[in-house]
CSV table of C-alpha atoms and ligand atoms in Angstrom, one decimal:
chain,number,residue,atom,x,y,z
A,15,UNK,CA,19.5,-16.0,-9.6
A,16,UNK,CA,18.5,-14.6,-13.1
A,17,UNK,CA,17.6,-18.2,-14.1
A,18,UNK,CA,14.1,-18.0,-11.6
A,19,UNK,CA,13.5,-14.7,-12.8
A,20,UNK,CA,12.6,-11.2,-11.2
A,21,UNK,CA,12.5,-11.4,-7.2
A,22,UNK,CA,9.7,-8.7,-7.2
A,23,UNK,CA,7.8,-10.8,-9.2
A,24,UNK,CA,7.7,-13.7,-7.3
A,25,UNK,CA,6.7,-11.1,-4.1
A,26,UNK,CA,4.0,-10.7,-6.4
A,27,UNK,CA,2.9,-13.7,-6.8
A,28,UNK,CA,2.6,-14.4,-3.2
A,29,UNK,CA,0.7,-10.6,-2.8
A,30,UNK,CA,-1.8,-11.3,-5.7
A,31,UNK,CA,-2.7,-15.3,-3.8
A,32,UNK,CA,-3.8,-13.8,-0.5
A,33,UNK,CA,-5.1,-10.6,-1.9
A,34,UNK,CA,-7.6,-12.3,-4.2
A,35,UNK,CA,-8.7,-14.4,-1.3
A,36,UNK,CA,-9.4,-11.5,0.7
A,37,UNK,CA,-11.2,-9.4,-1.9
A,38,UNK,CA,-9.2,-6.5,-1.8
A,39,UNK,CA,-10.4,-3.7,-3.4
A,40,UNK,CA,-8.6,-2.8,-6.7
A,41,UNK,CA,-7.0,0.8,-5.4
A,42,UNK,CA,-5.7,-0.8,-2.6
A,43,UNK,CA,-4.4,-3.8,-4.0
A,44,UNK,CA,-2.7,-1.2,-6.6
A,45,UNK,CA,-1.1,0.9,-4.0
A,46,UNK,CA,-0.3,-2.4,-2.1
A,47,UNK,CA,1.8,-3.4,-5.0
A,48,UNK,CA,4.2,-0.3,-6.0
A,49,UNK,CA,7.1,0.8,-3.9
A,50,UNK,CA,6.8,4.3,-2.7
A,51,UNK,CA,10.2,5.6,-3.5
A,52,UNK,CA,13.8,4.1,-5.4
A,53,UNK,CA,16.6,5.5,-4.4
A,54,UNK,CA,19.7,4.8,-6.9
A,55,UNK,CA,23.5,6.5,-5.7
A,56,UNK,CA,26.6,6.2,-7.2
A,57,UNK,CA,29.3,6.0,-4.7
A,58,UNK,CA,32.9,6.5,-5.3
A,59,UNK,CA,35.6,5.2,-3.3
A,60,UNK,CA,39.3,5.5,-3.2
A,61,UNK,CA,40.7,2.3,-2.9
A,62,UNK,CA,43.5,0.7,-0.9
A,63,UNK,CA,45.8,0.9,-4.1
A,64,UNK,CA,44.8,4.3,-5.0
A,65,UNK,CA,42.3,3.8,-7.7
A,66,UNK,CA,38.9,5.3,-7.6
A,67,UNK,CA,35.8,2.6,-8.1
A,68,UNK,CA,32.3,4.0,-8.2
A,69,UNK,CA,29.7,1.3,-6.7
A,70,UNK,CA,26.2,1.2,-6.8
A,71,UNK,CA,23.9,1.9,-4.1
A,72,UNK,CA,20.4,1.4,-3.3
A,73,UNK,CA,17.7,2.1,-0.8
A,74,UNK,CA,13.9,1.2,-1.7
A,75,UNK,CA,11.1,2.7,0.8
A,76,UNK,CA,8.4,0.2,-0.3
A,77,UNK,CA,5.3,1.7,2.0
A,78,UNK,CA,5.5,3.9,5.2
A,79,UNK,CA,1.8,3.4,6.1
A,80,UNK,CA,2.5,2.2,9.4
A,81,UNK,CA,5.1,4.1,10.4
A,82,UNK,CA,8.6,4.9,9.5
A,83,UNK,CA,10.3,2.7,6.1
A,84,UNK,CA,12.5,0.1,8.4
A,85,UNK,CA,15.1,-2.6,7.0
A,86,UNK,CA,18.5,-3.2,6.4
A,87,UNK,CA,21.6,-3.0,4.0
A,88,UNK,CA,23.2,-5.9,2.4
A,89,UNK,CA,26.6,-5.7,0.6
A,90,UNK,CA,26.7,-8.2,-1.9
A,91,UNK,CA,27.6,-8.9,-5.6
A,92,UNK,CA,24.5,-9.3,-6.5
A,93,UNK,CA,22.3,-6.8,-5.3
A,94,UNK,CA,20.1,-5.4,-8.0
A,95,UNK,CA,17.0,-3.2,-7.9
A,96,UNK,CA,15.2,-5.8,-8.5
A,97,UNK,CA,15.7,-8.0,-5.5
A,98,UNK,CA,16.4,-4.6,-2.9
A,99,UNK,CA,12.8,-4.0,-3.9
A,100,UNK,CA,10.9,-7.5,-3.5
A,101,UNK,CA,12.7,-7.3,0.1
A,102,UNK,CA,11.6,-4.0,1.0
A,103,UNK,CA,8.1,-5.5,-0.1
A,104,UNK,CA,8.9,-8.2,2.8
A,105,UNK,CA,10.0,-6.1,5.0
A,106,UNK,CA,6.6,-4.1,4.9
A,107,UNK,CA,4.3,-7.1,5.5
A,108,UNK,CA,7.3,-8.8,8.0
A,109,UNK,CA,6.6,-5.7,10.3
A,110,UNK,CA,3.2,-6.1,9.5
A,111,UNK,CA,2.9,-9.5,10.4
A,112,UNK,CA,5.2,-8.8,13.4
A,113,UNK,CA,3.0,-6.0,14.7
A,114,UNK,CA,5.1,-3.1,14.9
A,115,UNK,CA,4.3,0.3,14.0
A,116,UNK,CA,6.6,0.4,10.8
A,117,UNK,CA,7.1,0.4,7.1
A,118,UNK,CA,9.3,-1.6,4.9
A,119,UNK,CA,12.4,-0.8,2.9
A,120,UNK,CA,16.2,-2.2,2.1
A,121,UNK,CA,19.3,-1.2,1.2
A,122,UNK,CA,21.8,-2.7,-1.2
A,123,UNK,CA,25.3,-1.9,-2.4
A,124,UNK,CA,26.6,-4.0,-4.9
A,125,UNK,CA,30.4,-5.0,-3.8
A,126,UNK,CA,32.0,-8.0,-2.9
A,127,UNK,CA,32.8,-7.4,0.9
A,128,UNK,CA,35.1,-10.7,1.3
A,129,UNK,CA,37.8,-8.6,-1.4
A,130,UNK,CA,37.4,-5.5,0.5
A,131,UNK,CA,39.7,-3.4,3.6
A,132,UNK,CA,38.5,-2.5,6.3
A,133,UNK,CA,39.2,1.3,5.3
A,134,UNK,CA,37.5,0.4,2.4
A,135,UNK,CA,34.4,-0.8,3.4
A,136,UNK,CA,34.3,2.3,5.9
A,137,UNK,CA,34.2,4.8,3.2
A,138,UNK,CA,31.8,3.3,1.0
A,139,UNK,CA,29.6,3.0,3.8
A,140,UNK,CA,30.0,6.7,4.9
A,141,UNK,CA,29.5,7.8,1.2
A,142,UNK,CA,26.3,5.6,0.8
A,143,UNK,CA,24.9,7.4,4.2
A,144,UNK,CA,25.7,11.1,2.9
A,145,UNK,CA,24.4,9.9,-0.4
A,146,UNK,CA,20.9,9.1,1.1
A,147,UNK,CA,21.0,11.3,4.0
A,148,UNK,CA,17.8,13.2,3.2
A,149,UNK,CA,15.9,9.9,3.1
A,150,UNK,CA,16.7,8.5,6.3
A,151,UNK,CA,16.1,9.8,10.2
A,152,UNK,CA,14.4,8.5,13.4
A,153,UNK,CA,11.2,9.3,11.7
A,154,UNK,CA,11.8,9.1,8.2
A,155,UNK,CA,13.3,5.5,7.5
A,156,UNK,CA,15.7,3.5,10.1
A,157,UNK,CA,18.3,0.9,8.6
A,158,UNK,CA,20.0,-2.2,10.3
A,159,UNK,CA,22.2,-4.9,9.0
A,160,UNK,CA,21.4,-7.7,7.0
A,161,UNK,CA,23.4,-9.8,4.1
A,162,UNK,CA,27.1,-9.0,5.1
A,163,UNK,CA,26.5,-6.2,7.2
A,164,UNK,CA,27.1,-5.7,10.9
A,165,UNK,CA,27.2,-3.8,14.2
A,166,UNK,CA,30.8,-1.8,13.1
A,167,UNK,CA,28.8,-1.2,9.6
A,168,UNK,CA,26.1,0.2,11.8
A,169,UNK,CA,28.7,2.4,14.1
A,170,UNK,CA,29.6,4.1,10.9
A,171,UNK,CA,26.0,4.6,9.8
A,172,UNK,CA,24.9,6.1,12.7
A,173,UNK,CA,28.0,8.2,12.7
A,174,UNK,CA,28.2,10.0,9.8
A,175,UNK,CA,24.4,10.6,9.7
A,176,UNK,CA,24.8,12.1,13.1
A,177,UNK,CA,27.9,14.5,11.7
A,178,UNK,CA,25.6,15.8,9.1
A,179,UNK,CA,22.8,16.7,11.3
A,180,UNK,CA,25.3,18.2,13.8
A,181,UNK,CA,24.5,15.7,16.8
A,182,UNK,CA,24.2,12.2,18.3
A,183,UNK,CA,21.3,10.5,16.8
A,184,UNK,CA,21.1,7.0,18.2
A,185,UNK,CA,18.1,6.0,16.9
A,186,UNK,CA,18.9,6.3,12.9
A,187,UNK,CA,19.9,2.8,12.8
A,188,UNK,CA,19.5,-0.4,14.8
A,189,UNK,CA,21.6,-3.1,15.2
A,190,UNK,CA,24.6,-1.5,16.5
A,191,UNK,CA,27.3,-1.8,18.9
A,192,UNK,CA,25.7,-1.4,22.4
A,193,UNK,CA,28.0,1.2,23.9
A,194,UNK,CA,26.1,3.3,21.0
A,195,UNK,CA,22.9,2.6,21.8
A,196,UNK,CA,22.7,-0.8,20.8
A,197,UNK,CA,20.1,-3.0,22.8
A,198,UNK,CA,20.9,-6.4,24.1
A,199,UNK,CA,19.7,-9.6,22.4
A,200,UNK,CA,19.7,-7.6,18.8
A,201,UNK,CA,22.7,-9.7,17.6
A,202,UNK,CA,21.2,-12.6,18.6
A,203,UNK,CA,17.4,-12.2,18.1
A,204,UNK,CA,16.5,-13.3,14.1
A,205,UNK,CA,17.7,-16.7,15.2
A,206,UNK,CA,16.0,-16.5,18.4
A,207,UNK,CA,12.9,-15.9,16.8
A,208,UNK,CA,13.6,-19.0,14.2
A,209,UNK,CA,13.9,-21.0,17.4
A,210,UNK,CA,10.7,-19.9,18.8
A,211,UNK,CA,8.6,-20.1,15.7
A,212,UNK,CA,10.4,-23.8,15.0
A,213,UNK,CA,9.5,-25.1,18.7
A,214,UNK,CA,5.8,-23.6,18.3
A,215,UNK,CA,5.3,-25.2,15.1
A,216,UNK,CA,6.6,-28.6,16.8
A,217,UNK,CA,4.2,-28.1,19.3
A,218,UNK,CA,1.2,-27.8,16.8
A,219,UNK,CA,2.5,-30.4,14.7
A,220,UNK,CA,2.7,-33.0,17.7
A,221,UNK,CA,6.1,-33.8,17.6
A,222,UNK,CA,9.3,-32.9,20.8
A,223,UNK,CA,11.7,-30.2,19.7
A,224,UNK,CA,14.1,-32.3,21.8
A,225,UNK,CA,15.4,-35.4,19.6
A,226,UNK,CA,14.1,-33.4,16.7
A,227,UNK,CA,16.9,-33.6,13.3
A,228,UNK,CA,17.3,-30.4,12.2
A,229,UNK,CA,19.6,-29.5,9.0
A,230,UNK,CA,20.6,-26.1,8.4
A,231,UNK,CA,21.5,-23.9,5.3
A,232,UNK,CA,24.1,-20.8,6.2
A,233,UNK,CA,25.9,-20.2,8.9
A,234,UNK,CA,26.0,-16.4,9.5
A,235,UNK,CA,24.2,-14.6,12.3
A,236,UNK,CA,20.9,-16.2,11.4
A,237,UNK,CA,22.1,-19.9,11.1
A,238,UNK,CA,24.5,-19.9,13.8
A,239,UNK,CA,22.5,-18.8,16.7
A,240,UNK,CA,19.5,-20.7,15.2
A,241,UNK,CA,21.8,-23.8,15.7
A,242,UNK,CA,23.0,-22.7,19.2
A,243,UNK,CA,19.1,-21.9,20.4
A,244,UNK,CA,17.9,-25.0,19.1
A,245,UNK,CA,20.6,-27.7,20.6
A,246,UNK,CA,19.9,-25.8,24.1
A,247,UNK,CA,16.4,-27.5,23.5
A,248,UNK,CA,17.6,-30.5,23.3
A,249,UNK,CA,17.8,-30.6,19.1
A,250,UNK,CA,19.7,-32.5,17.1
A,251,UNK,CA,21.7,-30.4,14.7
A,252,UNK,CA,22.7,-33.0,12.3
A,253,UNK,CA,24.0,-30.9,8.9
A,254,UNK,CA,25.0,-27.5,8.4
A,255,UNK,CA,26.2,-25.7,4.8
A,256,UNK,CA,27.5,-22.4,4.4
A,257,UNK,CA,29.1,-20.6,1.2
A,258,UNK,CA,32.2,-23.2,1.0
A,259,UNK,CA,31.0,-26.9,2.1
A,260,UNK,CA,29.2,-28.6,4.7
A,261,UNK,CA,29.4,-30.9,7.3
A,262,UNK,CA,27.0,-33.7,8.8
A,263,UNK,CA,27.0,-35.4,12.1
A,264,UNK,CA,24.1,-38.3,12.1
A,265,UNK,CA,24.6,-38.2,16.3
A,266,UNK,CA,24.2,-34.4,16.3
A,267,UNK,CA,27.4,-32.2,15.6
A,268,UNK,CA,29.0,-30.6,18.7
A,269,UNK,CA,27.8,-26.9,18.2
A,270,UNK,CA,30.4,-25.6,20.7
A,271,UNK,CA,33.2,-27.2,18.7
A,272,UNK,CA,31.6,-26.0,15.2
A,273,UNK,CA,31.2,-22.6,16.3
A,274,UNK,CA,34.8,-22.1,17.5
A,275,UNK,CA,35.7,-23.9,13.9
A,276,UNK,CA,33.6,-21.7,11.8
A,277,UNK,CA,35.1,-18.7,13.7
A,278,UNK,CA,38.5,-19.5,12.9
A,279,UNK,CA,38.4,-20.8,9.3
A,280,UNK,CA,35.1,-18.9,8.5
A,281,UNK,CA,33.3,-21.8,7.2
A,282,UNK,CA,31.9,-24.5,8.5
A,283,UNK,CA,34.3,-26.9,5.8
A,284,UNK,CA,36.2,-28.9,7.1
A,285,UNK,CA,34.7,-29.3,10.4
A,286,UNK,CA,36.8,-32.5,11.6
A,287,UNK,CA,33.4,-33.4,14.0
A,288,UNK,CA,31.4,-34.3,10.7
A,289,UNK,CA,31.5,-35.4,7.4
A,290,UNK,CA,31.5,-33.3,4.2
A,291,UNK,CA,27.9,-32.4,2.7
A,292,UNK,CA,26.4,-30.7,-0.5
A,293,UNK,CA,24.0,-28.5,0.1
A,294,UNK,CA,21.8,-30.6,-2.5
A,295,UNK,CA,22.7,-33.3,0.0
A,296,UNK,CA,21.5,-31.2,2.8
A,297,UNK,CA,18.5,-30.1,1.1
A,298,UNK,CA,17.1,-34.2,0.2
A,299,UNK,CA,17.9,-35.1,4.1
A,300,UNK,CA,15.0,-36.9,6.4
A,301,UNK,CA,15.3,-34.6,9.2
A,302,UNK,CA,12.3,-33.3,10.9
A,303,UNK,CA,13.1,-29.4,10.3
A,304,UNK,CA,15.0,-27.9,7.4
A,305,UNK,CA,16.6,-24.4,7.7
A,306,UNK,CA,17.6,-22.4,4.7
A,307,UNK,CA,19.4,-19.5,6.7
A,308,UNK,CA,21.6,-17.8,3.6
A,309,UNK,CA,20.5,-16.2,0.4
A,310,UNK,CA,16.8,-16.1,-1.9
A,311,UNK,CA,15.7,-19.0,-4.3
A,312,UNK,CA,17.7,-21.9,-2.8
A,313,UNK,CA,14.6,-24.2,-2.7
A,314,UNK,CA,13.7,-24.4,-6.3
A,315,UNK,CA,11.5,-26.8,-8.4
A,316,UNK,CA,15.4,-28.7,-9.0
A,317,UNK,CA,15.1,-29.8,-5.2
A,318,UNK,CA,11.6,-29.3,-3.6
A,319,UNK,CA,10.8,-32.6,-4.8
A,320,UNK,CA,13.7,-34.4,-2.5
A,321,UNK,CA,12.9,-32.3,0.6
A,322,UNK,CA,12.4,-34.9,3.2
A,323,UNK,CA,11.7,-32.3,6.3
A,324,UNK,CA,8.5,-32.0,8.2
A,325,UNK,CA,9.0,-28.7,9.1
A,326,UNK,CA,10.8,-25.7,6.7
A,327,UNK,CA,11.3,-22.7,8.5
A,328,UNK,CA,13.1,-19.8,6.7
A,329,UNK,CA,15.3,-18.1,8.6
A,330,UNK,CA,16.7,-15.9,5.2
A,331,UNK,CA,14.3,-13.9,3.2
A,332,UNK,CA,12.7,-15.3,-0.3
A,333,UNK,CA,14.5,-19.2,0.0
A,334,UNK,CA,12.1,-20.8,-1.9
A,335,UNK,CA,10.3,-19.6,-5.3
A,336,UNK,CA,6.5,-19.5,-5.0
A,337,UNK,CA,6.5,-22.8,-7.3
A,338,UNK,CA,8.7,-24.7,-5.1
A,339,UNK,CA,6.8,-23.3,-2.5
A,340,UNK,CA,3.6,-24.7,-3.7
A,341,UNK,CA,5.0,-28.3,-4.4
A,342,UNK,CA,5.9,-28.1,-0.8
A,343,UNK,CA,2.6,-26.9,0.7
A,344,UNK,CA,1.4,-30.1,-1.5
A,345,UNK,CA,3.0,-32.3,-0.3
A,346,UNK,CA,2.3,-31.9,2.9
A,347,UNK,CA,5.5,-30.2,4.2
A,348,UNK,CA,4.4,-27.3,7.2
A,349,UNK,CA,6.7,-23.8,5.9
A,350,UNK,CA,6.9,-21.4,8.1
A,351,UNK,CA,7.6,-18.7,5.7
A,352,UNK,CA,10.1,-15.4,5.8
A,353,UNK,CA,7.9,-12.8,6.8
A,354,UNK,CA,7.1,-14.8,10.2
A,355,UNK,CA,10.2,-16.7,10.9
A,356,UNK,CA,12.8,-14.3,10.6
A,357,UNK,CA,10.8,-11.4,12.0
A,358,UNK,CA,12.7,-12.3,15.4
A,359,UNK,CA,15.8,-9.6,14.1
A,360,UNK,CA,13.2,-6.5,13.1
A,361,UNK,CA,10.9,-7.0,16.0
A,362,UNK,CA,13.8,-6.4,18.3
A,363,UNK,CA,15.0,-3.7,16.1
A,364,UNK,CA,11.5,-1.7,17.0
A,365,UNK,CA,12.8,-2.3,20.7
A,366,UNK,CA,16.2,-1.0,19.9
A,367,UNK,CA,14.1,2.5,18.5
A,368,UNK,CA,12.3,2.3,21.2
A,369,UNK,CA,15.3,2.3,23.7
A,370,UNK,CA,17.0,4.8,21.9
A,371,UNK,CA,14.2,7.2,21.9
A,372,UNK,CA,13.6,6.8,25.7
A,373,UNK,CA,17.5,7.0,26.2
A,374,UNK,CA,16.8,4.3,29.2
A,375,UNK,CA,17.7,0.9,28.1
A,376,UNK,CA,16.3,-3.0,29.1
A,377,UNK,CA,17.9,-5.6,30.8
A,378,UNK,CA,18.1,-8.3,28.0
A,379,UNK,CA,16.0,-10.9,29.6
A,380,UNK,CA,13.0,-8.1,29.2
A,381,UNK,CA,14.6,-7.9,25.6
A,382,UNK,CA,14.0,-11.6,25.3
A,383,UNK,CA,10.9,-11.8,27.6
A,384,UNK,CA,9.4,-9.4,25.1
A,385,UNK,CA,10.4,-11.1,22.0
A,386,UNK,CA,8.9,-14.3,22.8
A,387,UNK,CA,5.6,-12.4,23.5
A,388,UNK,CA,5.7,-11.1,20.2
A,389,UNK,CA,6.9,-14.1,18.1
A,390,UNK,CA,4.2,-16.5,19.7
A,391,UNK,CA,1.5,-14.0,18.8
A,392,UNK,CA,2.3,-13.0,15.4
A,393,UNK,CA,2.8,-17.1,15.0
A,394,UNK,CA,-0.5,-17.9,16.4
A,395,UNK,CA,-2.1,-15.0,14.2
A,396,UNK,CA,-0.8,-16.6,11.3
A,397,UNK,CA,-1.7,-20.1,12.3
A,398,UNK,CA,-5.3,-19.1,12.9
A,399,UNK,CA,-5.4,-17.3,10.1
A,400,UNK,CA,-4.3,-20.2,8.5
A,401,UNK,CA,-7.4,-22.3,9.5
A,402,UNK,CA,-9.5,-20.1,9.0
A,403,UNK,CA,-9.0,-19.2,5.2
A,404,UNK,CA,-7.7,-23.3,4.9
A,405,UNK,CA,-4.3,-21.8,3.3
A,406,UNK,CA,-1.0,-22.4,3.7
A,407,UNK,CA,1.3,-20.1,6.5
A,408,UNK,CA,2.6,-18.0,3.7
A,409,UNK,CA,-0.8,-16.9,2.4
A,410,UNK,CA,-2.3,-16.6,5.7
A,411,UNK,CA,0.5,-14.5,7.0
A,412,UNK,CA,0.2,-11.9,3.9
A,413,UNK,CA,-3.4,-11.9,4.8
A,414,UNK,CA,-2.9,-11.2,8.0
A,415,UNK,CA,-0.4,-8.4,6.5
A,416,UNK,CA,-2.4,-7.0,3.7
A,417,UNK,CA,-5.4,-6.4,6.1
A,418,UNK,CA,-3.6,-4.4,8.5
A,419,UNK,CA,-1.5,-2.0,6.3
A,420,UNK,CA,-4.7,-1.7,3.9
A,421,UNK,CA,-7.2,-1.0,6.5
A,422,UNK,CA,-4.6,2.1,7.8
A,423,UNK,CA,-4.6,2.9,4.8
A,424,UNK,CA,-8.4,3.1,3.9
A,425,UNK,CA,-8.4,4.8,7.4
A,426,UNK,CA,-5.8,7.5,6.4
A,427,UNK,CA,-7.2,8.4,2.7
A,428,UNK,CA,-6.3,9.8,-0.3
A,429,UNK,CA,-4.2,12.8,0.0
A,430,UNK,CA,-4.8,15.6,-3.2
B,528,LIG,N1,17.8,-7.4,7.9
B,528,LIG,C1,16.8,-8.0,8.8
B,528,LIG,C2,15.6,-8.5,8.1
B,528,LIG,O1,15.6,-8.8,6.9
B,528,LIG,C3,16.5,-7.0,9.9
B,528,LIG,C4,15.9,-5.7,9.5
B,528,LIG,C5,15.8,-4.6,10.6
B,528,LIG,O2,16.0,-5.0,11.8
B,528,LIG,O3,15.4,-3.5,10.3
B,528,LIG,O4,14.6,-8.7,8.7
């Protein structure tokens, strides 16, 4: 990652683009552009084999003008300040963009999850939590999962945050198990929103959804249920990579079959229903939408040029650097960027809080009913948007960002 340089800069880049276009005033655009608080913890561990490591831990609470900070944790090897900060940036204009009353932050612990126990990874996670306590709450700044994070991760968040402040508080965290509190369609919804937002755009763009080629980068939560949404439309999913290989299908690869696969070999390699595929290969395919559904900075200025797609909607946060970005946009390419597409996963987050907070909980087709409310307004807002300022989706949907959380706060004013 170091090779394309800071993550918060390229966030930047992006804020500055719309920002100019929009006149912003100079205090706002200054408040706009630092992170409210940085929270660095050192959390030790006894391991497995006895020995105590000591990881490092972060949460960043970029702006809570809306409402409380909101995002998740990621467990990775290559967190860094750096990038847990450009995606609590995203988060803030994500829920922005999304509509819902909520700031932005993320969590990070850097830690290799695949080498780790169970045991392991439950008291790292329970340290983290008691090591940020004061900064999180209902009110105060709700996480979720994200990057190698999940609904058992979750369990323990919400339980050891609910120990210290002596009872059950369900609505700390989102994305859990549902006998906790969970809600229904959570798991499911960031990829549910990528479908929406990827059928919509087909709409505008004049082309069926059903036929369509679509190629796919990362299987996870995000990928896979993209890739299971989609086919149900009738798509062809024609090449899927994930962190070991990849595997390509001209006809359209049986999802049913490549979801049992990658559940039992946790990869998509070797899939004996395709053939093997780079993800540079992926990447330079003519398919009609491209995916990247995994990690930042995968479309770079190395492979923009042999992108093929019509559509590129990213279903991970940051995939392509704001240069590669630009060729894109250029060359005529329609992206439907982060803070729109994957917006699906926080969106039903807010109706997670919600649930929790009521204590009276949906039935999931008003989970999904809702959803698809919300994702075809925030994508038409962006699209309009769009037209009107004769942009590109990214810049229109940080327009559409910057104005709301910089007219609240104009509204709320300087405090001292
Ligand atoms: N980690 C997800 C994201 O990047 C979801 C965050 C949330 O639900 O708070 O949008």
């Amino acid at each position: 990652m170091a090779e394309h340089g800071s993550i918060f800069e390229a966030m930047l880049q992006e804020f500055d683009g719309a920002a100019r276009l929009l006149k912003l005033e100079p205090g706002i655009w200054k408040i706009l552009t630092h992170p409210k608080r940085q929270i660095i913890v050192s959390c030790p561990v006894q391991m497995d084999n006895g020995d105590i490591e000591v990881f490092t831990g972060y949460r960043v609470q970029y702006n809570i003008t809306l409402g409380p900070a909101k995002g998740g944790i990621r467990y990775h090897p290559d967190v860094s300040l750096d990038e847990v900060t450009a995606l609590a940036a995203w988060m803030t204009w994500k829920c922005a963009v999304a509509h819902i009353p909520f700031g932005g932050a993320k969590g990070g612990i850097v830690c290799d999850p695949t080498r780790m126990s169970k045991r392991e990874l439950e008291a790292l996670t329970r340290r983290y939590v008691a090591e940020i306590i004061d900064a999180i709450g209902p009110e105060k700044d709700v996480p979720a999962p994200d990057v190698n994070t999940n609904d058992q991760i979750m369990a323990w968040v919400m339980d050891t945050y609910s120990m210290h402040v002596g009872h059950t508080s369900t609505a700390v965290v989102t994305g859990k198990p549902l006998e906790l509190g969970g809600s229904l369609g959570r798991r499911e919804a960031t990829g549910r929103g990528v479908m929406i937002v990827t059928r919509e755009a087909a709409r505008h763009l004049g082309f069926d959804i059903k036929g369509a080629a679509i190629a796919i980068q990362g299987f996870g939560n995000v990928g896979s249920v993209s890739a299971d949404l989609l086919a149900r439309l009738g798509a062809k999913i024609v090449a899927v990579t994930d962190w070991k290989g990849g595997t390509y299908n001209a006809q359209g690869l049986d999802l049913g079959r490549l979801l049992d696969h990658a559940r039992e070999h946790a990869t998509v390699d070797g899939f004996p229903g395709g053939e093997p595929l780079t993800n540079e290969q992926l990447f330079a395919l003519e398919v009609d939408v491209l995916i990247p559904a995994a990690l930042e900075n995968q479309i770079t200025m190395d492979n923009a040029p042999a992108v093929r797609a019509k559509v590129v909607t990213e279903g991970a946060n940051g995939p392509t650097t704001p240069d590669a970005h630009k060729l894109l946009h250029e060359r005529g390419i329609f992206v439907i960027p982060d803070i729109l597409a994957n917006s699906g996963g926080v969106t039903t987050s807010y109706f997670e809080w919600v649930q929790d907070r009521y204590g009276y909980f949906w039935e999931e087709d008003e989970v999904n009913t809702r959803l698809e409310k919300k994702m075809c307004e925030a994508f038409d807002d962006v699209l309009q948007t769009s037209l009107k300022y004769k942009v590109d989706l990214r810049t229109s949907a940080y327009i559409v960002a910057i104005s709301r959380v910089g007219t609240v706060t104009k509204m709320r004013g300087m405090y001292a």
